[in-house]
PDB file of C-alpha atoms in Angstrom:
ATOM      1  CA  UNK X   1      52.004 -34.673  38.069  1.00 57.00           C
ATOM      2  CA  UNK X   2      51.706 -37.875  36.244  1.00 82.00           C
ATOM      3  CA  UNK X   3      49.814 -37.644  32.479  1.00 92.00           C
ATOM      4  CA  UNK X   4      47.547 -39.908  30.311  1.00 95.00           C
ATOM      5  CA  UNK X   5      50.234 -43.108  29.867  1.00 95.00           C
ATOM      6  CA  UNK X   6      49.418 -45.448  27.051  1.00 96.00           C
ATOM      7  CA  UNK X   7      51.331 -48.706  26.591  1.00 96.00           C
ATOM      8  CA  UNK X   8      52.779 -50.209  24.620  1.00 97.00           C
ATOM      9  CA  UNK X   9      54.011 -47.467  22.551  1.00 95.00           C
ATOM     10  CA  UNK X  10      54.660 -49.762  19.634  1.00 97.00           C
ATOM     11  CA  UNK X  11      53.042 -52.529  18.611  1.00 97.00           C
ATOM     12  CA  UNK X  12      53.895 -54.956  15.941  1.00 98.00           C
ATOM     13  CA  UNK X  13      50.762 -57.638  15.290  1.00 97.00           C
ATOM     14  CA  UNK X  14      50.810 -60.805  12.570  1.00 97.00           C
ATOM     15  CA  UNK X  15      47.234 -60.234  10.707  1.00 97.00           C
ATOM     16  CA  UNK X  16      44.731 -62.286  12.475  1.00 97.00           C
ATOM     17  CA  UNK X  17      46.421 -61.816  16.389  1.00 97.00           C
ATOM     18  CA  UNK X  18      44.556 -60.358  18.747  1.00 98.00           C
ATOM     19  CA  UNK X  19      46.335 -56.998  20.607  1.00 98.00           C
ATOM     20  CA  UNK X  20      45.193 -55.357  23.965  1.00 98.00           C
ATOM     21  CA  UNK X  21      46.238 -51.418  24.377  1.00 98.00           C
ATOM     22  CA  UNK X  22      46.543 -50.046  27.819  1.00 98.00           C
ATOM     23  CA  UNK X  23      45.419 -46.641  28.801  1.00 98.00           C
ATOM     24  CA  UNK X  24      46.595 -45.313  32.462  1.00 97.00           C
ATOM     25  CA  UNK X  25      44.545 -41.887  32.728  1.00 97.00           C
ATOM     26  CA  UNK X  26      45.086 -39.070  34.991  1.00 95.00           C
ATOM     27  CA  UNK X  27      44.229 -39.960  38.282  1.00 94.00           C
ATOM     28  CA  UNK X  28      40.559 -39.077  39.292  1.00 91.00           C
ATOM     29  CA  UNK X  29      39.554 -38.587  35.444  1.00 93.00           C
ATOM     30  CA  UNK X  30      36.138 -39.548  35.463  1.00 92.00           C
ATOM     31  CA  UNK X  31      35.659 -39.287  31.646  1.00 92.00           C
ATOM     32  CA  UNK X  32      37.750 -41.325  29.248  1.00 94.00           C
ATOM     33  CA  UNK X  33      38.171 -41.450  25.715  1.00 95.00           C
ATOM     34  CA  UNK X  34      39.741 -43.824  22.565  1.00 97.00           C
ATOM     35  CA  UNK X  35      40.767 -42.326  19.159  1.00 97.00           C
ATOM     36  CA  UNK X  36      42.092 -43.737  16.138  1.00 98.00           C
ATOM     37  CA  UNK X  37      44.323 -41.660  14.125  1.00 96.00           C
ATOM     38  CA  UNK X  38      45.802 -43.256  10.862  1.00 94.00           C
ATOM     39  CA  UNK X  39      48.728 -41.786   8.960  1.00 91.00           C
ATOM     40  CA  UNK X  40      48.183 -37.809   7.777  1.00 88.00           C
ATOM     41  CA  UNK X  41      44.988 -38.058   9.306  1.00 91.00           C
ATOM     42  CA  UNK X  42      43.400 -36.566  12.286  1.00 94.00           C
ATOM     43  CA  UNK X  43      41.814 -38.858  15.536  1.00 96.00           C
ATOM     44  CA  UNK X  44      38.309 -40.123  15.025  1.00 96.00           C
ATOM     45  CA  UNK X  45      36.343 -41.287  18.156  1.00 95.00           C
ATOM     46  CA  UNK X  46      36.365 -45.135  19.054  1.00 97.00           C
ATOM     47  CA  UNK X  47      34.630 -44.500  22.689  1.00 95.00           C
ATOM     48  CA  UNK X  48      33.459 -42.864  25.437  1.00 92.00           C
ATOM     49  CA  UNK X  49      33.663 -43.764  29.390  1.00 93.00           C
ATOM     50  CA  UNK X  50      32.306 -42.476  32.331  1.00 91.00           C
ATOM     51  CA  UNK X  51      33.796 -43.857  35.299  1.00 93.00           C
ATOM     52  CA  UNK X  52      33.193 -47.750  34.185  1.00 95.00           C
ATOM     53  CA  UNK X  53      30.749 -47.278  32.329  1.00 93.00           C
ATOM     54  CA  UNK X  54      30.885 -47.667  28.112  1.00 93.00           C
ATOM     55  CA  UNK X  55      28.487 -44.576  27.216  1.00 89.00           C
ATOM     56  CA  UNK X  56      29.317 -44.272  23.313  1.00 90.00           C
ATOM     57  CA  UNK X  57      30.630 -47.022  21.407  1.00 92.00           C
ATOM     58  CA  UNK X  58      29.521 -45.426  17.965  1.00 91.00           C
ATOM     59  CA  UNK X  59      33.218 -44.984  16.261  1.00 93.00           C
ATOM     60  CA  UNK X  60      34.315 -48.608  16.736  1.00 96.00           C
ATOM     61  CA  UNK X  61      34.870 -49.593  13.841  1.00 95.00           C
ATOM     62  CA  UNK X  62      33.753 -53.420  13.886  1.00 94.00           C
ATOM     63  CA  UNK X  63      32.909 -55.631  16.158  1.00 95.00           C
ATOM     64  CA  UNK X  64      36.655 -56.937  16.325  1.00 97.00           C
ATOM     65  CA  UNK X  65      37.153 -53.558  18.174  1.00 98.00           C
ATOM     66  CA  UNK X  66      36.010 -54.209  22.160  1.00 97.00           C
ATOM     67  CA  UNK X  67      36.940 -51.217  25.394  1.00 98.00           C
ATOM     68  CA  UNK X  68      36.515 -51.555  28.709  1.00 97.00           C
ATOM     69  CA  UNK X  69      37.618 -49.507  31.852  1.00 97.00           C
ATOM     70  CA  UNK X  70      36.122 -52.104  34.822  1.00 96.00           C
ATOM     71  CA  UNK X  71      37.459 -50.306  37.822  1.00 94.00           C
ATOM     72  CA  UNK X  72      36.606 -46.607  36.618  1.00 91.00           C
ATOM     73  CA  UNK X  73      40.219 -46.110  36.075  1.00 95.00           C
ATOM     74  CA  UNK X  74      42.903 -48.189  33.558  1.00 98.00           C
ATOM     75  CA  UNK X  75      40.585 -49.091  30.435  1.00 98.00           C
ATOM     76  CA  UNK X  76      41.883 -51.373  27.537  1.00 98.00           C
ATOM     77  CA  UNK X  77      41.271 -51.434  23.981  1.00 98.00           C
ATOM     78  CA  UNK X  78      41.078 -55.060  22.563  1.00 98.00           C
ATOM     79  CA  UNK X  79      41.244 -55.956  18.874  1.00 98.00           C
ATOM     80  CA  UNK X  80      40.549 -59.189  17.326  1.00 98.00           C
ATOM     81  CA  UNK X  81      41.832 -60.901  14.556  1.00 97.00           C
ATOM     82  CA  UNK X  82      43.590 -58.065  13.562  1.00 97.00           C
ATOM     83  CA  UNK X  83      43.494 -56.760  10.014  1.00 97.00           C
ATOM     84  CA  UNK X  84      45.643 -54.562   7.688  1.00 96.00           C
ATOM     85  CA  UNK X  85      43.546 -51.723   8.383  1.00 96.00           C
ATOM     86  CA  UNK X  86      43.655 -51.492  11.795  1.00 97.00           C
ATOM     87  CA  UNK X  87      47.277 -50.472  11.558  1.00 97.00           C
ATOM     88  CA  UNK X  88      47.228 -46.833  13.006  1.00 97.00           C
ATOM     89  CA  UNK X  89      48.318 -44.772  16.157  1.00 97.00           C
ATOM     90  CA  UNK X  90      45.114 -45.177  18.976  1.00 98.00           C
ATOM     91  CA  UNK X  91      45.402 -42.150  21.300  1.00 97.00           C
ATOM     92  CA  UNK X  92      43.736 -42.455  24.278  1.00 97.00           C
ATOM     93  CA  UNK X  93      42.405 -39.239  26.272  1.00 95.00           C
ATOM     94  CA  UNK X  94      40.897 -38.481  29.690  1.00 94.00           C
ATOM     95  CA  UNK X  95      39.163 -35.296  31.681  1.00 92.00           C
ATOM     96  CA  UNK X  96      38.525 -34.156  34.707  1.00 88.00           C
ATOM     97  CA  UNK X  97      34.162 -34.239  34.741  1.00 77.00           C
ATOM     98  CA  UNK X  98      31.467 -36.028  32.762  1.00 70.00           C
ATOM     99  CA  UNK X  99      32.523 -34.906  29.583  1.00 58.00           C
ATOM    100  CA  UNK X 100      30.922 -32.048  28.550  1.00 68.00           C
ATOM    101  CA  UNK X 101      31.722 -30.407  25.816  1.00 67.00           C
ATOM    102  CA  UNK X 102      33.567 -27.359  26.967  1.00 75.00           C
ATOM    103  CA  UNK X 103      35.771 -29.819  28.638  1.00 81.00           C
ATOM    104  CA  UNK X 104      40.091 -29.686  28.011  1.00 87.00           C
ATOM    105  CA  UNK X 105      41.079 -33.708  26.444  1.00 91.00           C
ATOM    106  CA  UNK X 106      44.304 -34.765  28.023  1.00 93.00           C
ATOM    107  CA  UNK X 107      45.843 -37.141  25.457  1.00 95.00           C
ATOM    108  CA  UNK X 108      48.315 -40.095  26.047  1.00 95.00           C
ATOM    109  CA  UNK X 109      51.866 -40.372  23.711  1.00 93.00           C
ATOM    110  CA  UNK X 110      49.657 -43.372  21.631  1.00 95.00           C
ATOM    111  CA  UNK X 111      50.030 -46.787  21.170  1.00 97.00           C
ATOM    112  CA  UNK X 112      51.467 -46.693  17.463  1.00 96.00           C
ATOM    113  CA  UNK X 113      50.232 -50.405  15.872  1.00 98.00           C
ATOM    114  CA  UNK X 114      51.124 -52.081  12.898  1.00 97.00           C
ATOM    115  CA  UNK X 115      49.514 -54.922  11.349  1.00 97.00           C
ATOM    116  CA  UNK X 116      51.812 -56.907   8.565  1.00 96.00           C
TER     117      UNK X 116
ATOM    118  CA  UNK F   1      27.117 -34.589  10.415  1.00 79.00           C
ATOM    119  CA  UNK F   2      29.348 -32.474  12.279  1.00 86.00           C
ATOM    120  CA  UNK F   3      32.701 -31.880  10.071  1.00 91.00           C
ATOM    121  CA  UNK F   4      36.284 -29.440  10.665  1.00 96.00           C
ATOM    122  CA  UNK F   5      38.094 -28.489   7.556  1.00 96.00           C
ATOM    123  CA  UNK F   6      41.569 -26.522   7.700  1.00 96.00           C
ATOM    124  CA  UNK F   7      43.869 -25.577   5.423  1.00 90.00           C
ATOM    125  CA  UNK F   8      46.249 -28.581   4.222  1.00 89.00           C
ATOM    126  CA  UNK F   9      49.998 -28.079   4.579  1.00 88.00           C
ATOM    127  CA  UNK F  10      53.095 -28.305   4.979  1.00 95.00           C
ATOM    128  CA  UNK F  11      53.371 -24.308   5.583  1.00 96.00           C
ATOM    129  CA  UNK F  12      56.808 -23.376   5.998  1.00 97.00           C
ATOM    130  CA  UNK F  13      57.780 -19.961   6.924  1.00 96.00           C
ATOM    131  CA  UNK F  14      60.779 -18.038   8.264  1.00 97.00           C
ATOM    132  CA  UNK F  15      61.357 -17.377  11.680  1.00 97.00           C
ATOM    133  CA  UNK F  16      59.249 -14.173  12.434  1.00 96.00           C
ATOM    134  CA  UNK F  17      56.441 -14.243  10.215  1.00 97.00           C
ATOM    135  CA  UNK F  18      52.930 -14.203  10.541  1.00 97.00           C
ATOM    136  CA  UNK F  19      50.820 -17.153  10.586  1.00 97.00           C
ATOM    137  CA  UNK F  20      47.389 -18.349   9.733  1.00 97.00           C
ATOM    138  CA  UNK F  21      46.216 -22.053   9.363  1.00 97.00           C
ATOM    139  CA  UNK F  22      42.322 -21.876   8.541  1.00 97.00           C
ATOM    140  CA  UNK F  23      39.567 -23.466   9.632  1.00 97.00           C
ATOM    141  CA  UNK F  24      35.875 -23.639   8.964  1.00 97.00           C
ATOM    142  CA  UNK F  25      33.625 -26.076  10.367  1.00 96.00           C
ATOM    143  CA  UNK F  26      29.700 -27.524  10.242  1.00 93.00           C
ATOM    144  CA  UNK F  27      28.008 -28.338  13.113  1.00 88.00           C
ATOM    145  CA  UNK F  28      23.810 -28.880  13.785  1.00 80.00           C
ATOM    146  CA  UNK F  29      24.387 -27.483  17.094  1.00 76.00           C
ATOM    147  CA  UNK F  30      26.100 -24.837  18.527  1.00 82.00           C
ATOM    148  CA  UNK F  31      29.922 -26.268  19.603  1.00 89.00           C
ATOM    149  CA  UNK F  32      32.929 -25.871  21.293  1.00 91.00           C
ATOM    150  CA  UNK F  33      35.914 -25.234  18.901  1.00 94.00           C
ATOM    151  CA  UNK F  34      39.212 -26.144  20.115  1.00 95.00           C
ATOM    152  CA  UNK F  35      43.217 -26.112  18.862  1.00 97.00           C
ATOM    153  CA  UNK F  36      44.907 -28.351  19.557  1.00 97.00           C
ATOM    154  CA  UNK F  37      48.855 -28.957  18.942  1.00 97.00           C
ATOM    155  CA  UNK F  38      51.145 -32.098  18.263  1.00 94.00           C
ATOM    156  CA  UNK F  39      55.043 -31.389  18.617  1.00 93.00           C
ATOM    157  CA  UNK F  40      57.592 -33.731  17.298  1.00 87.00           C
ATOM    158  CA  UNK F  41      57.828 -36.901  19.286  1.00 83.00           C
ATOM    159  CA  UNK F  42      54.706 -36.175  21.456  1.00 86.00           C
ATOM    160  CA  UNK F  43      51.226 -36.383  22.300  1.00 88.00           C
ATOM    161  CA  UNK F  44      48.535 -34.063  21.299  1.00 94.00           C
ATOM    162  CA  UNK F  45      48.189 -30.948  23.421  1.00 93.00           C
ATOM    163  CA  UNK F  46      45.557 -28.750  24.018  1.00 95.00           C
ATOM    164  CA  UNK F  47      46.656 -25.191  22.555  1.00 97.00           C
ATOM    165  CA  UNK F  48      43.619 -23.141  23.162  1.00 96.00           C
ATOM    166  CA  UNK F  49      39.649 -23.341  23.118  1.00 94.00           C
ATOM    167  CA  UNK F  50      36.502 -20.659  22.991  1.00 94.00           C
ATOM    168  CA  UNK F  51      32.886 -22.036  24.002  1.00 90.00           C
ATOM    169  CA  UNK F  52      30.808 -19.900  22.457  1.00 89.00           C
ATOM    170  CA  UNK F  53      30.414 -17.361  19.433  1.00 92.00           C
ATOM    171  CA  UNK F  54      32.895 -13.740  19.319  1.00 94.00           C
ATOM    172  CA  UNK F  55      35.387 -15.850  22.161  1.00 95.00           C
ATOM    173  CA  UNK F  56      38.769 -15.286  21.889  1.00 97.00           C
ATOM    174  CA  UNK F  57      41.393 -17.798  22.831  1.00 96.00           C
ATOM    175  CA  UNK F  58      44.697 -17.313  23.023  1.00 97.00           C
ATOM    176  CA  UNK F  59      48.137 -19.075  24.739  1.00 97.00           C
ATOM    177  CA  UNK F  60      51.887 -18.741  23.700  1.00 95.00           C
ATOM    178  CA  UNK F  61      50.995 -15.733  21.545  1.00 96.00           C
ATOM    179  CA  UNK F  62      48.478 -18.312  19.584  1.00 98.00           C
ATOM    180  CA  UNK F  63      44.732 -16.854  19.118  1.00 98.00           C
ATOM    181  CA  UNK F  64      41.633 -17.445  17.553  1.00 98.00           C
ATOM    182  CA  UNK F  65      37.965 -16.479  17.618  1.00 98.00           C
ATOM    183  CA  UNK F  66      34.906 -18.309  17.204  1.00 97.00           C
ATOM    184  CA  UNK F  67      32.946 -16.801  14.511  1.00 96.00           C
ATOM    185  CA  UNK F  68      29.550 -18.360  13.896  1.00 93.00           C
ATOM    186  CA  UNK F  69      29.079 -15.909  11.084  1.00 94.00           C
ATOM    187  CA  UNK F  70      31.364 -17.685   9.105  1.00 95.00           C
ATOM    188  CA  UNK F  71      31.413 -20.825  11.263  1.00 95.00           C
ATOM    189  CA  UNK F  72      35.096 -20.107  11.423  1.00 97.00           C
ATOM    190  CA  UNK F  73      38.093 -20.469  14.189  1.00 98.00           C
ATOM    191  CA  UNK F  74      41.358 -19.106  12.436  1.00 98.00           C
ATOM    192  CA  UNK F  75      44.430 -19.925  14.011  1.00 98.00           C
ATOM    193  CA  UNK F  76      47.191 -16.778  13.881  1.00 98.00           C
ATOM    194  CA  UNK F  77      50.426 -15.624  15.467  1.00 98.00           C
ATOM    195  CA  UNK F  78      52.066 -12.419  14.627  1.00 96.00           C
ATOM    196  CA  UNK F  79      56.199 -14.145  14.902  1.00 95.00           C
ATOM    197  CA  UNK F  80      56.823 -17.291  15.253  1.00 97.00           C
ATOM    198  CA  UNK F  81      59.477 -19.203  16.704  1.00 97.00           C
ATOM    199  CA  UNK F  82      60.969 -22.247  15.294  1.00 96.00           C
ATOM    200  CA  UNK F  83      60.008 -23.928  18.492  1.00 96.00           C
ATOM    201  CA  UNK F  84      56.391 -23.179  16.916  1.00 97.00           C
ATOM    202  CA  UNK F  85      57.261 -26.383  14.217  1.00 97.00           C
ATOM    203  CA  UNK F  86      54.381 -29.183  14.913  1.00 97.00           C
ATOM    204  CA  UNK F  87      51.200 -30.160  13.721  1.00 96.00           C
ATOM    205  CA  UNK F  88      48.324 -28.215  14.603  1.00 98.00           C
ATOM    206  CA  UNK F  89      44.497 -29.482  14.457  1.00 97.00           C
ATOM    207  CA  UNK F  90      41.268 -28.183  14.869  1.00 97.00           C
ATOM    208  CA  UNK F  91      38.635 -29.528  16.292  1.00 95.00           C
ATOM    209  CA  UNK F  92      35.305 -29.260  17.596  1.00 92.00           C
ATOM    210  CA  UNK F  93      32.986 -30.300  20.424  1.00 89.00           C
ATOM    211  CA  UNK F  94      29.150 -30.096  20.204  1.00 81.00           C
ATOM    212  CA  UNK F  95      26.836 -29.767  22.692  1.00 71.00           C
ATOM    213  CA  UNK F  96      23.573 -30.662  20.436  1.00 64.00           C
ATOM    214  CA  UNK F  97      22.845 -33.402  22.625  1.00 60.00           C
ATOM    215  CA  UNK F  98      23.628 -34.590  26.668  1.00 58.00           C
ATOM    216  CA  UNK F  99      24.790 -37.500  24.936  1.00 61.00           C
ATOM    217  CA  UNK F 100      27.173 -36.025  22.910  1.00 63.00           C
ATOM    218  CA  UNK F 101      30.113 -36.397  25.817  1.00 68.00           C
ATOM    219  CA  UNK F 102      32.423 -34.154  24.312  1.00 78.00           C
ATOM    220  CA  UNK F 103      34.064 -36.433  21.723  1.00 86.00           C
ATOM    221  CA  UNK F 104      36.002 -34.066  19.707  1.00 91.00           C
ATOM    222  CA  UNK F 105      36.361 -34.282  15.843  1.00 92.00           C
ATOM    223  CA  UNK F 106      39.265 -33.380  14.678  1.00 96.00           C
ATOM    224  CA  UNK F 107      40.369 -31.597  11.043  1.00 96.00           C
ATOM    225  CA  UNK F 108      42.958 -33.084   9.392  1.00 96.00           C
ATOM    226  CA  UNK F 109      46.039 -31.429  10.725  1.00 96.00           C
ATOM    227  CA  UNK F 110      48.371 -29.073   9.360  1.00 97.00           C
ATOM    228  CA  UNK F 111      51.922 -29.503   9.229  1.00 96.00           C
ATOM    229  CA  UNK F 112      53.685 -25.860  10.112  1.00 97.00           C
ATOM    230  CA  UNK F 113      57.205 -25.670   9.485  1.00 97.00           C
ATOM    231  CA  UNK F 114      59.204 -22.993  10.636  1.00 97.00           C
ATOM    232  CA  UNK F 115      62.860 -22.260   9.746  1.00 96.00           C
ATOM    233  CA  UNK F 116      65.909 -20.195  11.179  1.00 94.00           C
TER     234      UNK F 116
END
């Protein structure tokens, strides 16, 4: 069956554009989460969803940095005004229940961004 | 906070040798430990988990055992393969709080290189 899709795959952003990242997760994943990973590093947590709604929003980084997922399904990641530092691969990931913590992530290829 | 250390790499081995990539971890409450694996060119997979303390998992002659004691989860495998060449990270999942949602938090990766 079909996996976490995340697109574009590549991103190349002027500093100060605004991007939008789509995640497509598994079909009938109710939970849904965004990571960041930069370069030799590993992911750190952006978000949580359940269904539509935006439970944790702890690990965005700024308020440039806005998720939603309005039909419980296909979420976006939106940054603003994009800086140098956001340049990074965002992995999105998505499971089958409400996210507990025994639960197996099923990640997306990334959306790799670069900011010049 | 909650934290996941492992060894840094590259490791590079031969074909057929034994392998351990360490990792320790600190956690206020009593988590989920997972391993999960990043092959050239794709997204992060889940390689194996245990959920609570003496658990063993194991998967493609991978294993690893949860051991409060030492707050450890050791990755081994007694031969590996040069198919076995990819990133490998630990991370963990804790179930302190409901809110917690199983957001994982990741070590930093090690790179495991195996040659013919």
């Amino acid at each position: 069956g079909a996996g976490v899709s995340q697109s574009p795959r590549y991103k190349v952003a002027k500093r100060g554009q605004d991007v939008a990242l789509r995640c497509d997760p598994i079909s009938g994943h109710v939970s849904l989460f965004w990571y960041q990973q930069a370069l030799g590093q590993g992911p750190e947590f952006l978000t949580y969803f359940q269904n539509e709604a935006q439970l944790d929003k702890s690990g965005l980084p700024s308020d440039r940095f806005f998720a939603e997922r309005p039909e419980g399904s296909v979420s976006t990641l939106k940054i603003q005004r994009t800086q140098q530092e956001d340049s990074a691969v965002y992995l999105c990931a998505s499971s089958t229940s409400v996210g507990g913590p025994w639960e197996t992530q099923y990640f997306g290829p990334g959306t790799r961004l670069l900011v010049l | 906070g909650d934290s996941v250390t492992q060894m840094e790499g590259p490791v590079t081995l031969s074909e057929e040798a034994f392998l351990t990539i360490n990792c320790t971890y600190t956690a206020t409450g009593y988590p989920s430990l997972f391993w999960y694996v990043q092959y050239p060119g794709e997204g992060l997979q889940l390689l194996l988990k245990a959920t609570k303390a003496d658990d063993k998992g194991s998967n493609k002659g991978f294993e690893a055992t949860y051991r409060k004691e030492t707050t450890s989860f050791h990755l081994e495998k007694g031969s590996v393969q040069v198919s076995d060449s990819a990133v490998y990270f630990c991370a963990l999942s804790d179930r302190r709080t409901t809110d917690s949602w199983g957001k994982l938090q990741f070590g930093a990766g090690t790179q495991v290189v195996v040659t013919p």
